[in-house]
Coordinates of C-alpha atoms in Angstrom, one line a residue:
Chain A
M271 CA 0.0 0.0 0.0
S272 CA 1.5 3.3 -1.0
D273 CA 0.7 6.9 -0.2
S274 CA -0.4 7.7 -3.7
Q275 CA -2.9 4.8 -3.6
T276 CA -4.7 6.1 -0.5
G277 CA -4.3 9.8 -1.1
F278 CA -2.8 10.3 2.4
T279 CA 0.6 11.8 2.8
P280 CA 2.1 11.7 6.2
N281 CA 3.0 15.1 7.4
S282 CA 6.7 15.4 8.4
R283 CA 6.1 18.6 10.4
D284 CA 3.9 16.6 12.8
I285 CA 4.9 16.4 16.5
D286 CA 8.0 14.1 16.8
I287 CA 7.2 11.4 19.2
S288 CA 10.4 9.4 19.0
K289 CA 12.8 9.3 21.8
T290 CA 16.3 10.3 20.6
V291 CA 18.3 8.1 22.8
K292 CA 20.5 5.6 20.9
M293 CA 20.2 1.9 21.9
Q294 CA 21.9 -1.3 21.2
V295 CA 19.9 -3.5 18.7
S296 CA 19.7 -7.2 19.5
A297 CA 18.3 -10.1 17.5
T298 CA 15.1 -10.3 19.5
D299 CA 14.7 -6.5 19.0
K300 CA 14.8 -7.0 15.3
I301 CA 12.2 -9.8 15.4
I302 CA 10.0 -7.6 17.6
S303 CA 10.4 -4.7 15.2
T304 CA 9.4 -6.8 12.2
V305 CA 6.3 -8.1 14.0
I306 CA 5.4 -4.5 15.0
Y307 CA 5.8 -3.4 11.3
I308 CA 3.7 -6.2 10.0
L309 CA 0.9 -5.8 12.6
F310 CA 0.6 -2.0 12.1
S311 CA 0.7 -2.3 8.3
L312 CA -2.1 -4.9 8.5
F313 CA -4.2 -2.7 10.8
A314 CA -3.6 0.3 8.5
F315 CA -4.7 -1.8 5.6
I316 CA -7.9 -2.8 7.4
C317 CA -8.6 0.9 8.1
V318 CA -8.1 2.1 4.6
Y319 CA -9.2 -0.7 2.4
P320 CA -13.0 -0.3 2.9
F321 CA -12.8 3.3 1.6
Y322 CA -10.6 2.4 -1.3
S323 CA -12.8 -0.5 -2.3
I324 CA -16.0 1.6 -2.3
I325 CA -14.3 4.2 -4.4
I326 CA -13.1 1.7 -7.1
N327 CA -16.6 0.1 -7.0
T328 CA -18.4 3.4 -7.8
I329 CA -16.3 3.9 -10.9
S330 CA -16.4 0.3 -12.1
A331 CA -18.9 -1.4 -14.3
N332 CA -22.1 -1.6 -12.2
D333 CA -23.0 -5.2 -13.2
L334 CA -19.6 -6.4 -12.0
S335 CA -19.7 -4.4 -8.8
A336 CA -23.2 -5.6 -8.0
K337 CA -21.9 -9.2 -8.0
G338 CA -19.1 -8.2 -5.7
E339 CA -16.4 -8.8 -8.2
I340 CA -14.5 -5.5 -7.9
I341 CA -11.9 -6.2 -5.2
F342 CA -8.4 -4.8 -5.9
W343 CA -8.7 -2.5 -9.0
P344 CA -11.5 -0.9 -11.0
K345 CA -12.8 -2.6 -14.1
G346 CA -14.8 -0.8 -16.9
I347 CA -14.2 2.7 -15.5
H348 CA -17.1 5.2 -15.9
F349 CA -18.5 8.1 -14.0
Q350 CA -22.1 7.8 -14.8
N351 CA -22.9 6.9 -11.2
Y352 CA -22.0 10.3 -10.0
V353 CA -24.1 12.0 -12.7
D354 CA -27.1 9.8 -12.0
V355 CA -27.1 10.0 -8.3
F356 CA -27.6 13.8 -8.4
K357 CA -30.9 13.1 -10.2
I358 CA -32.3 11.5 -7.1
P359 CA -34.9 13.9 -5.7
G360 CA -34.1 15.1 -2.2
L361 CA -30.4 14.5 -2.2
G362 CA -29.4 18.1 -3.2
N363 CA -31.7 19.4 -0.4
A364 CA -30.1 17.1 2.1
F365 CA -26.7 18.3 1.1
V366 CA -27.8 21.9 1.7
I367 CA -29.2 21.0 5.2
S368 CA -26.1 19.1 6.2
L369 CA -23.8 21.9 5.0
G370 CA -26.0 24.5 6.6
R371 CA -26.1 22.9 10.0
T372 CA -22.3 22.2 9.8
V373 CA -21.5 25.9 9.1
I374 CA -23.9 27.5 11.4
G375 CA -23.5 25.0 14.2
T376 CA -19.8 25.1 14.1
L377 CA -19.6 28.9 14.2
L378 CA -21.9 29.1 17.2
T379 CA -20.2 26.2 19.0
V380 CA -16.8 27.7 18.5
G381 CA -18.0 31.1 19.7
A382 CA -19.6 29.7 22.8
S383 CA -16.7 27.4 23.7
A384 CA -14.2 30.3 23.3
F385 CA -16.2 32.7 25.5
L386 CA -17.1 30.2 28.2
G387 CA -13.6 28.6 28.2
F388 CA -12.2 32.1 28.6
M389 CA -14.6 33.0 31.4
F390 CA -13.8 29.8 33.3
A391 CA -10.1 30.6 33.1
Q392 CA -10.7 33.9 35.0
E393 CA -9.8 33.6 38.6
D394 CA -12.5 36.1 39.7
M395 CA -15.5 34.8 37.7
W396 CA -18.7 35.1 39.7
G397 CA -19.7 31.7 41.1
K398 CA -17.0 30.0 39.0
K399 CA -16.8 26.7 40.9
F400 CA -20.5 26.2 40.8
W401 CA -20.9 27.1 37.1
Y402 CA -18.0 24.9 36.1
R403 CA -19.4 21.9 37.9
F404 CA -22.8 22.7 36.5
T405 CA -21.3 22.5 33.0
I406 CA -19.0 19.5 33.5
I407 CA -21.5 17.2 35.2
T408 CA -23.6 17.1 32.0
M409 CA -20.8 15.1 30.4
F410 CA -21.5 12.2 32.8
F411 CA -25.1 12.5 33.5
N412 CA -28.2 12.9 31.4
A413 CA -31.8 12.1 31.6
G414 CA -31.9 9.7 28.7
I415 CA -32.9 9.6 25.1
I416 CA -36.7 9.6 25.5
P417 CA -37.0 12.3 28.2
W418 CA -34.7 14.4 26.0
Y419 CA -37.0 13.7 23.0
L420 CA -40.1 14.7 25.0
T421 CA -38.4 17.9 26.0
M422 CA -37.5 18.8 22.5
R423 CA -41.0 18.1 21.5
S424 CA -42.5 20.3 24.2
L425 CA -40.1 23.1 23.1
H426 CA -41.5 22.7 19.5
L427 CA -38.0 21.7 18.3
T428 CA -39.2 18.8 16.3
D429 CA -39.2 19.3 12.5
N430 CA -37.3 22.5 13.2
F431 CA -33.9 23.4 11.8
L432 CA -32.9 24.9 15.1
A433 CA -33.0 21.4 16.7
Y434 CA -29.8 20.7 14.9
I435 CA -28.1 23.7 16.2
L436 CA -29.2 24.7 19.7
P437 CA -28.5 21.6 21.8
S438 CA -24.9 21.4 20.7
V439 CA -23.9 25.0 21.2
V440 CA -22.6 24.5 24.7
A441 CA -20.3 21.5 24.7
P442 CA -18.5 20.8 28.0
F443 CA -15.6 19.0 26.4
F444 CA -14.7 21.9 24.1
I445 CA -15.0 24.3 27.0
I446 CA -12.4 22.3 29.0
L447 CA -10.1 22.3 26.0
V448 CA -10.3 26.1 25.6
K449 CA -10.1 26.7 29.4
T450 CA -6.9 24.6 29.7
F451 CA -5.4 26.4 26.8
V452 CA -6.2 29.9 28.1
E453 CA -4.8 29.0 31.5
A454 CA -1.6 28.0 29.9
T455 CA -1.1 31.4 28.3
P456 CA 0.9 34.0 30.2
K457 CA -1.2 35.9 32.8
E458 CA 0.7 39.1 32.1
L459 CA -1.0 39.5 28.7
Q460 CA -4.4 39.9 30.3
Q461 CA -3.1 41.9 33.2
A462 CA -1.3 44.3 30.9
A463 CA -4.5 44.8 28.9
S464 CA -6.6 45.4 31.9
I465 CA -4.1 48.0 33.2
D466 CA -4.5 49.7 29.9
G467 CA -8.2 50.0 30.7
A468 CA -9.5 47.1 28.7
G469 CA -12.8 45.5 30.0
I470 CA -13.4 41.8 30.1
F471 CA -14.9 41.7 26.7
T472 CA -12.1 43.7 25.1
I473 CA -9.6 41.4 26.7
F474 CA -11.5 38.4 25.3
Y475 CA -11.8 39.8 21.9
K476 CA -8.5 41.6 21.4
V477 CA -6.1 39.4 23.5
I478 CA -7.5 35.9 23.9
L479 CA -9.1 35.2 20.6
P480 CA -6.0 36.0 18.5
I481 CA -3.7 33.8 20.5
S482 CA -6.2 30.9 20.9
K483 CA -6.4 30.2 17.2
P484 CA -4.8 26.7 17.4
I485 CA -7.3 25.4 20.0
L486 CA -10.2 27.1 18.3
A487 CA -9.2 25.4 15.0
T488 CA -9.3 22.1 16.9
V489 CA -12.7 22.8 18.4
A490 CA -14.0 24.0 15.0
I491 CA -13.0 20.8 13.2
F492 CA -14.4 18.5 15.9
S493 CA -17.6 20.3 16.0
A494 CA -17.9 20.4 12.2
V495 CA -17.3 16.7 12.0
N496 CA -19.9 16.1 14.7
Q497 CA -22.4 18.2 12.9
W498 CA -21.7 16.6 9.5
N499 CA -21.9 13.1 11.0
S500 CA -24.9 13.6 13.2
F501 CA -27.7 11.1 12.6
Q502 CA -29.5 10.5 15.8
D503 CA -31.2 13.9 16.0
T504 CA -32.7 13.5 12.6
L505 CA -33.8 10.1 13.4
L506 CA -35.6 11.2 16.6
L507 CA -36.8 14.7 15.8
V508 CA -37.5 15.0 12.1
T509 CA -40.3 13.6 10.1
D510 CA -40.3 16.4 7.4
S511 CA -38.3 15.1 4.5
K512 CA -37.2 18.7 3.7
L513 CA -35.0 18.6 6.9
Y514 CA -33.4 15.2 6.3
S515 CA -29.6 15.3 6.6
L516 CA -27.3 13.4 4.2
Q517 CA -26.5 10.8 6.9
F518 CA -30.2 10.1 7.3
I519 CA -30.7 9.8 3.5
L520 CA -27.8 7.4 3.3
Y521 CA -29.2 5.2 6.0
N522 CA -32.5 5.1 4.2
Y523 CA -30.7 4.2 1.0
I524 CA -28.9 1.3 2.6
N525 CA -32.2 -0.1 3.7
Q526 CA -34.3 0.6 0.6
A527 CA -31.8 1.0 -2.3
S528 CA -33.5 -1.3 -4.7
S529 CA -36.6 0.8 -5.1
L530 CA -34.4 3.8 -5.7
S531 CA -32.5 2.2 -8.5
T532 CA -35.7 1.4 -10.3
M533 CA -36.7 5.0 -9.9
V534 CA -33.5 6.4 -11.3
N535 CA -33.5 3.9 -14.2
L536 CA -37.0 4.8 -15.1
Q537 CA -36.1 8.5 -15.2
N538 CA -33.1 7.7 -17.4
A539 CA -35.1 5.5 -19.7
G540 CA -36.9 8.6 -20.9
S541 CA -33.9 10.7 -21.6
T542 CA -31.2 8.3 -22.8
A543 CA -32.2 5.3 -24.9
M544 CA -31.3 2.2 -23.1
A545 CA -28.6 2.3 -20.4
T546 CA -26.1 -0.4 -21.0
L547 CA -25.6 -3.0 -18.3
A548 CA -22.3 -1.5 -17.2
T549 CA -23.7 2.0 -16.4
K550 CA -27.2 0.9 -15.4
Q551 CA -27.9 1.9 -11.8
T552 CA -28.1 -0.9 -9.3
S553 CA -28.9 -0.7 -5.7
T554 CA -25.3 -1.3 -4.9
S555 CA -24.0 1.4 -7.2
I556 CA -26.4 4.0 -5.7
R557 CA -25.6 3.1 -2.2
M558 CA -21.9 3.2 -2.7
T559 CA -22.0 6.4 -4.7
V560 CA -24.0 8.2 -2.0
T561 CA -21.6 6.8 0.6
I562 CA -18.7 8.4 -1.2
I563 CA -20.5 11.7 -1.5
V564 CA -21.2 11.7 2.3
V565 CA -17.7 10.6 3.3
A566 CA -15.8 12.8 0.7
P567 CA -15.8 16.1 2.7
I568 CA -14.2 14.2 5.7
L569 CA -11.7 12.5 3.5
L570 CA -10.7 15.8 1.9
V571 CA -10.5 17.8 5.1
Y572 CA -9.0 15.2 7.4
P573 CA -5.4 15.1 6.1
I574 CA -5.2 18.9 6.3
F575 CA -6.4 19.2 9.8
Q576 CA -5.1 16.0 11.4
R577 CA -1.9 17.7 12.4
F578 CA -3.9 20.4 14.2
F579 CA -6.2 18.4 16.3
V580 CA -3.7 15.7 17.3
K581 CA -1.6 18.6 18.7
G582 CA -4.7 20.2 20.3
I583 CA -5.7 16.9 22.0
I584 CA -2.1 16.3 23.2
I585 CA -1.9 19.9 24.6
G586 CA -5.2 19.3 26.4
A587 CA -4.3 15.9 27.6
V588 CA -0.8 16.8 28.9
K589 CA -2.0 19.9 30.8
G590 CA -5.4 18.7 32.0
Chain B
M229 CA -26.0 28.5 30.7
V230 CA -29.6 28.9 29.8
L231 CA -29.1 26.5 26.8
L232 CA -27.4 24.0 29.1
A233 CA -30.2 24.3 31.6
V234 CA -32.8 23.7 28.9
F235 CA -31.1 20.9 27.1
A236 CA -29.3 19.0 29.8
Y237 CA -31.3 19.7 33.0
Y238 CA -34.8 20.4 31.8
P239 CA -35.2 16.9 30.3
L240 CA -34.9 15.5 33.9
Y241 CA -38.4 16.9 34.3
G242 CA -39.4 14.4 31.6
W243 CA -38.9 11.7 34.2
V244 CA -42.4 12.5 35.5
Y245 CA -43.7 10.7 32.4
A246 CA -42.6 7.5 34.1
F247 CA -45.3 8.0 36.8
F248 CA -48.2 8.7 34.4
D249 CA -50.2 6.6 32.0
Y250 CA -49.2 8.6 29.0
T251 CA -50.3 8.1 25.4
P252 CA -49.0 10.6 22.9
P253 CA -51.8 12.8 21.7
I254 CA -53.3 13.3 25.2
P255 CA -51.4 15.9 27.2
L256 CA -49.7 14.9 30.4
S257 CA -52.0 17.0 32.5
Q258 CA -54.9 14.8 31.5
S259 CA -53.1 11.5 31.9
P260 CA -53.8 9.5 35.0
F261 CA -51.1 9.3 37.7
V262 CA -50.1 5.7 38.1
G263 CA -47.3 5.8 40.6
F264 CA -44.8 3.0 40.2
K265 CA -47.0 0.9 37.9
W266 CA -44.5 1.1 35.0
F267 CA -41.6 0.0 37.1
H268 CA -43.7 -3.0 38.3
S269 CA -44.7 -3.7 34.7
L270 CA -41.1 -4.3 33.8
V271 CA -41.0 -7.4 35.9
E272 CA -44.7 -8.3 35.9
N273 CA -44.4 -11.5 33.9
Q274 CA -41.8 -14.1 32.8
V275 CA -41.7 -12.9 29.2
K276 CA -40.9 -9.3 30.1
I277 CA -38.4 -10.5 32.7
D278 CA -36.7 -12.7 30.2
Q279 CA -36.6 -9.8 27.7
L280 CA -35.1 -7.4 30.1
L281 CA -32.6 -9.9 31.3
Q282 CA -31.5 -10.5 27.7
V283 CA -31.1 -6.8 27.2
I284 CA -29.1 -6.4 30.4
K285 CA -27.0 -9.4 29.3
N286 CA -26.3 -7.8 25.9
T287 CA -25.3 -4.5 27.6
F288 CA -23.0 -6.3 30.0
G289 CA -21.6 -8.5 27.2
I290 CA -20.7 -5.6 24.9
S291 CA -19.5 -3.2 27.6
G292 CA -17.6 -6.1 29.2
L293 CA -15.8 -6.9 26.0
G294 CA -14.8 -3.3 25.7
I295 CA -13.4 -3.2 29.3
L296 CA -11.7 -6.5 28.8
F297 CA -9.8 -5.1 25.9
S298 CA -9.4 -1.6 27.3
W299 CA -5.6 -2.0 27.3
L300 CA -5.4 -2.3 23.5
P301 CA -5.0 1.5 22.8
M302 CA -2.2 1.6 25.4
L303 CA -0.4 -1.3 23.7
F304 CA -1.0 0.3 20.3
A305 CA 0.5 3.6 21.5
I306 CA 3.5 1.9 23.1
F307 CA 4.4 0.0 20.0
L308 CA 3.6 2.8 17.7
T309 CA 6.1 5.0 19.4
E310 CA 8.7 2.2 19.2
I311 CA 8.6 2.6 15.4
K312 CA 11.7 4.4 14.4
A313 CA 10.9 5.2 10.8
V314 CA 9.2 8.6 11.2
R315 CA 7.3 8.6 7.8
F316 CA 5.9 5.1 8.4
R317 CA 4.8 6.0 11.9
K318 CA 3.1 9.2 10.8
F319 CA 1.4 7.3 8.0
I320 CA 0.1 4.6 10.4
Q321 CA -1.1 7.2 12.8
T322 CA -2.9 9.2 10.2
V323 CA -4.6 6.2 8.6
T324 CA -5.7 4.5 11.8
T325 CA -7.3 7.6 13.3
L326 CA -9.4 8.2 10.1
P327 CA -12.2 5.8 10.9
N328 CA -12.9 7.8 14.1
F329 CA -14.1 10.7 12.0
I330 CA -16.8 9.0 10.1
S331 CA -20.3 8.4 11.4
W332 CA -21.8 5.0 12.4
V333 CA -24.1 5.3 9.4
L334 CA -21.0 5.4 7.2
V335 CA -19.4 2.5 9.1
Y336 CA -22.5 0.5 8.5
S337 CA -22.5 1.4 4.8
L338 CA -18.9 0.2 4.6
A339 CA -19.7 -2.9 6.5
F340 CA -22.7 -3.5 4.3
S341 CA -20.6 -3.1 1.1
M342 CA -18.0 -5.5 2.4
F343 CA -20.0 -8.1 4.3
S344 CA -23.5 -8.3 2.9
S345 CA -24.5 -11.3 0.9
E346 CA -23.6 -9.5 -2.4
G347 CA -20.6 -7.7 -0.8
M348 CA -17.0 -7.8 -1.7
V349 CA -15.9 -10.4 0.8
N350 CA -18.5 -12.8 -0.4
G351 CA -17.7 -12.0 -4.0
F352 CA -14.1 -12.8 -3.2
L353 CA -15.0 -16.0 -1.5
H354 CA -17.1 -17.0 -4.5
M355 CA -14.4 -16.0 -7.1
T356 CA -11.7 -18.0 -5.3
G357 CA -14.0 -20.9 -4.9
L358 CA -13.7 -20.9 -1.1
S359 CA -17.4 -20.8 -0.5
D360 CA -20.4 -21.5 -2.8
S361 CA -23.2 -19.9 -0.8
P362 CA -22.8 -16.4 0.6
V363 CA -21.8 -16.1 4.2
L364 CA -24.4 -14.0 6.1
F365 CA -22.1 -11.9 8.2
L366 CA -24.6 -9.2 9.0
Q367 CA -27.8 -11.2 9.2
S368 CA -26.6 -13.6 11.8
S369 CA -27.3 -13.5 15.5
D370 CA -24.1 -15.4 16.3
H371 CA -21.1 -13.5 17.6
V372 CA -22.9 -10.1 17.5
W373 CA -21.2 -8.9 20.6
L374 CA -17.9 -9.8 19.1
T375 CA -18.6 -8.1 15.7
M376 CA -19.9 -5.0 17.5
W377 CA -16.7 -5.0 19.6
F378 CA -14.7 -5.3 16.4
W379 CA -16.4 -2.4 14.6
A380 CA -16.1 -0.2 17.7
T381 CA -12.4 -1.1 18.0
W382 CA -11.9 -0.5 14.3
K383 CA -13.4 2.9 14.6
T384 CA -11.7 4.2 17.8
L385 CA -8.5 2.3 18.4
G386 CA -6.1 4.7 16.6
W387 CA -7.8 7.7 18.1
S388 CA -7.9 6.4 21.7
A389 CA -4.2 5.7 21.4
I390 CA -3.5 9.5 21.0
L391 CA -4.0 10.1 24.8
Y392 CA -1.4 7.4 25.6
I393 CA 1.0 8.8 23.0
A394 CA 0.6 12.1 24.8
A395 CA 1.4 10.3 28.0
I396 CA 4.5 8.7 26.5
M397 CA 5.7 12.1 25.3
G398 CA 5.5 13.3 28.8
I399 CA 7.9 10.7 30.1
D400 CA 11.1 12.2 31.5
E401 CA 13.9 11.6 29.0
S402 CA 16.4 10.9 31.8
L403 CA 14.4 7.7 32.8
Y404 CA 15.2 6.3 29.3
E405 CA 18.8 7.3 29.5
A406 CA 19.2 5.7 32.9
A407 CA 17.6 2.5 31.6
Y408 CA 20.0 2.3 28.7
V409 CA 23.0 3.0 30.8
D410 CA 22.0 0.0 32.9
G411 CA 21.9 -2.0 29.7
A412 CA 18.2 -2.6 29.5
T413 CA 16.8 -4.2 26.3
R414 CA 13.9 -2.6 24.5
M415 CA 11.3 -4.9 26.1
Q416 CA 12.7 -4.2 29.5
V417 CA 12.5 -0.4 28.9
I418 CA 8.9 -0.8 27.9
R419 CA 8.2 -2.9 30.9
H420 CA 10.0 -0.9 33.5
V421 CA 9.8 2.6 32.2
V422 CA 7.0 3.1 29.7
L423 CA 4.3 0.9 31.2
P424 CA 4.5 2.2 34.8
S425 CA 4.3 5.8 33.5
M426 CA 1.1 5.0 31.6
M427 CA -0.7 3.4 34.5
P428 CA -2.3 6.7 35.8
T429 CA -3.7 7.5 32.4
Y430 CA -4.9 4.0 32.0
F431 CA -6.7 3.9 35.4
V432 CA -8.5 7.2 34.8
L433 CA -9.8 6.0 31.4
L434 CA -10.7 2.6 32.8
M435 CA -12.7 4.2 35.6
L436 CA -14.5 6.5 33.2
Q437 CA -15.3 3.4 31.0
I438 CA -16.6 1.5 34.0
A439 CA -18.7 4.5 35.1
S440 CA -20.4 4.6 31.7
F441 CA -20.9 0.9 31.6
L442 CA -24.6 1.1 30.9
N443 CA -24.3 3.8 28.2
N444 CA -23.4 2.0 25.1
G445 CA -24.9 4.7 23.0
L446 CA -27.7 4.2 20.5
E447 CA -26.3 4.8 17.0
Q448 CA -24.0 1.9 16.5
Y449 CA -26.5 -0.7 17.5
F450 CA -29.4 1.1 15.8
V451 CA -27.7 1.0 12.4
F452 CA -26.5 -2.6 12.8
Q453 CA -29.8 -4.0 14.1
N454 CA -32.0 -6.2 11.8
A455 CA -34.6 -8.8 12.3
F456 CA -32.0 -11.5 12.6
N457 CA -29.7 -10.1 15.3
K458 CA -32.3 -8.1 17.2
D459 CA -32.2 -10.4 20.3
T460 CA -28.5 -10.2 20.9
I461 CA -27.8 -6.6 19.8
Q462 CA -30.4 -4.8 21.9
V463 CA -28.5 -2.9 24.5
L464 CA -30.3 -0.8 27.0
D465 CA -30.2 2.4 24.9
L466 CA -31.5 0.7 21.9
Y467 CA -34.1 -1.2 23.9
V468 CA -35.4 2.1 25.3
Y469 CA -35.5 3.6 21.8
N470 CA -37.3 0.7 20.3
L471 CA -39.9 0.6 23.1
A472 CA -40.7 4.3 22.7
M473 CA -40.4 4.9 19.0
G474 CA -41.3 1.5 17.8
G475 CA -43.9 0.6 20.3
G476 CA -45.1 4.0 21.5
S477 CA -44.6 3.0 25.2
Y478 CA -43.1 6.3 26.3
S479 CA -43.8 5.8 30.0
V480 CA -42.1 2.4 30.2
S481 CA -39.0 3.6 28.3
V482 CA -38.8 6.7 30.4
A483 CA -38.9 4.5 33.5
I484 CA -36.0 2.4 32.2
S485 CA -34.0 5.6 31.1
M486 CA -34.5 6.9 34.6
L487 CA -33.3 3.7 36.3
K488 CA -30.3 3.6 33.9
S489 CA -29.3 7.2 34.7
L490 CA -29.6 6.7 38.4
I491 CA -27.5 3.5 38.3
S492 CA -24.9 5.4 36.1
V493 CA -24.6 8.1 38.7
V494 CA -24.2 5.6 41.5
L495 CA -21.6 3.8 39.4
L496 CA -19.8 7.1 38.7
F497 CA -19.6 8.0 42.3
S498 CA -18.6 4.5 43.5
V499 CA -15.8 4.4 40.9
N500 CA -14.8 7.9 41.9
G501 CA -14.7 6.9 45.5
L502 CA -12.7 3.8 44.6
S503 CA -10.3 5.9 42.6
K504 CA -9.8 8.2 45.6
L505 CA -9.2 5.2 47.8
L506 CA -6.7 3.6 45.5
R507 CA -4.9 6.5 44.0
G508 CA -5.6 9.4 46.3
E509 CA -7.4 11.4 43.6
G510 CA -10.8 11.4 42.0
I511 CA -11.8 11.7 38.4
V512 CA -14.7 14.1 38.8

């Protein structure tokens, strides 16, 4: 397995976790090393192969992939699947919903985490201990799915776009991350600003926000991934198909893809003459193509941000 | 704070539903108060007792497997940091954390593509002549706990290891030097230097895992459930969901939710107390 095959390039500017001490290498050490290499390569293969195999299946001849015959490389390459899948009604709308909740939700969550994390890092915050506990305890304790659902319903947050956004704005874990980060910054910065006559909001906005970029990037990417991946809230709260998210649509497709392929093929029959066997939609091809569309943003964004959030988590873990 | 109060604390009020005979269109104020009827109904006849026992067994089985193998991420981190080829190590780390960032729906979609009766694994078995009839990996009720454990591990192993990698980075360099000066081999260094330094991290995480023993989460089991594996995959969270959303029995499921949350809190505080007793510091 090479880098070019998977599309991932390891980043050499990552944190170096090797210990620099020289050591004598014995025969047993060599055997152990070899075993380590083999096991890790194997696990890496298991992690990546499912993604790779779905990608090659979506661009292969659909009759072959429906029989499960595409295993190592694509056969009969074509891109009709991606063209056809966008003709499925509702998919574009779901894309807009997923994108919308990701963007809006992430902005609000980052803002709230930054401000609350900053407040909790202040020595003299009013009732700090109580409010901090009040926040943290929700990580361990909740009423349960159904009481939560009934609450959302009594607040009229079912079939409402706000239901995707509001519950996740205040996230204790992110607040801890920001708090730890802010506490690690030099106190003098804030003191100097307050001597210059800056109020608490000015300090937050002018001093803390600019230096907190790395941790806020971490929070942003986590919260964006959460929003994009979220499935349970649609499942529980939404019956209106206009508010379906991509994840929910995909789940439905896995369970009822055969009827969809008939639908797409009927639509196609009108426009193009007769689709050949290789490009004719099958339930497998639709399911896999939608999977790729849903997973693509993560695959694209992930290698860029991986360096950031690993660092962010390590900072948080070492300090807190 | 208001948001937190509304979305984390206000739902507790929903517990009152457990004490009423509530059917959806009729508002709670007009529903009859039934006291502990629903709690009794959980154990009123043998069929229900058996069902609940099976659900509890599943919850314990799946959580138990997770706790049994909770040292895997630590091992993963230790051996990963032993790899000297920087590029290879970075590559492994990047690739193995990837599954953590996709949703359970996507995991299920991948699983379905690989292991369904028309999936690639069966296609491969058929092509190579290893098996004539498709193997029903997903529609079988055998080994569900194990497969669920496998998918959870696949998804989270690389990611969970990051905390331990952080812990390894925090180890004092002089400890290594001292060990090498004393002529320690690699395995001895791991045993006497790395492993002891990891123990505090391991214990904290283990305690947290035990505290959330009953909370398997819903999504994974929801997406993987089907008519064939329903009996062995229903953990408490899924059972509660199926009761309410499938059967419309809100009151019963709220009653179970409530018991579950209360037991979780008791678990959390006992584990916290135990941790204070053993290590002199708590986790909350």
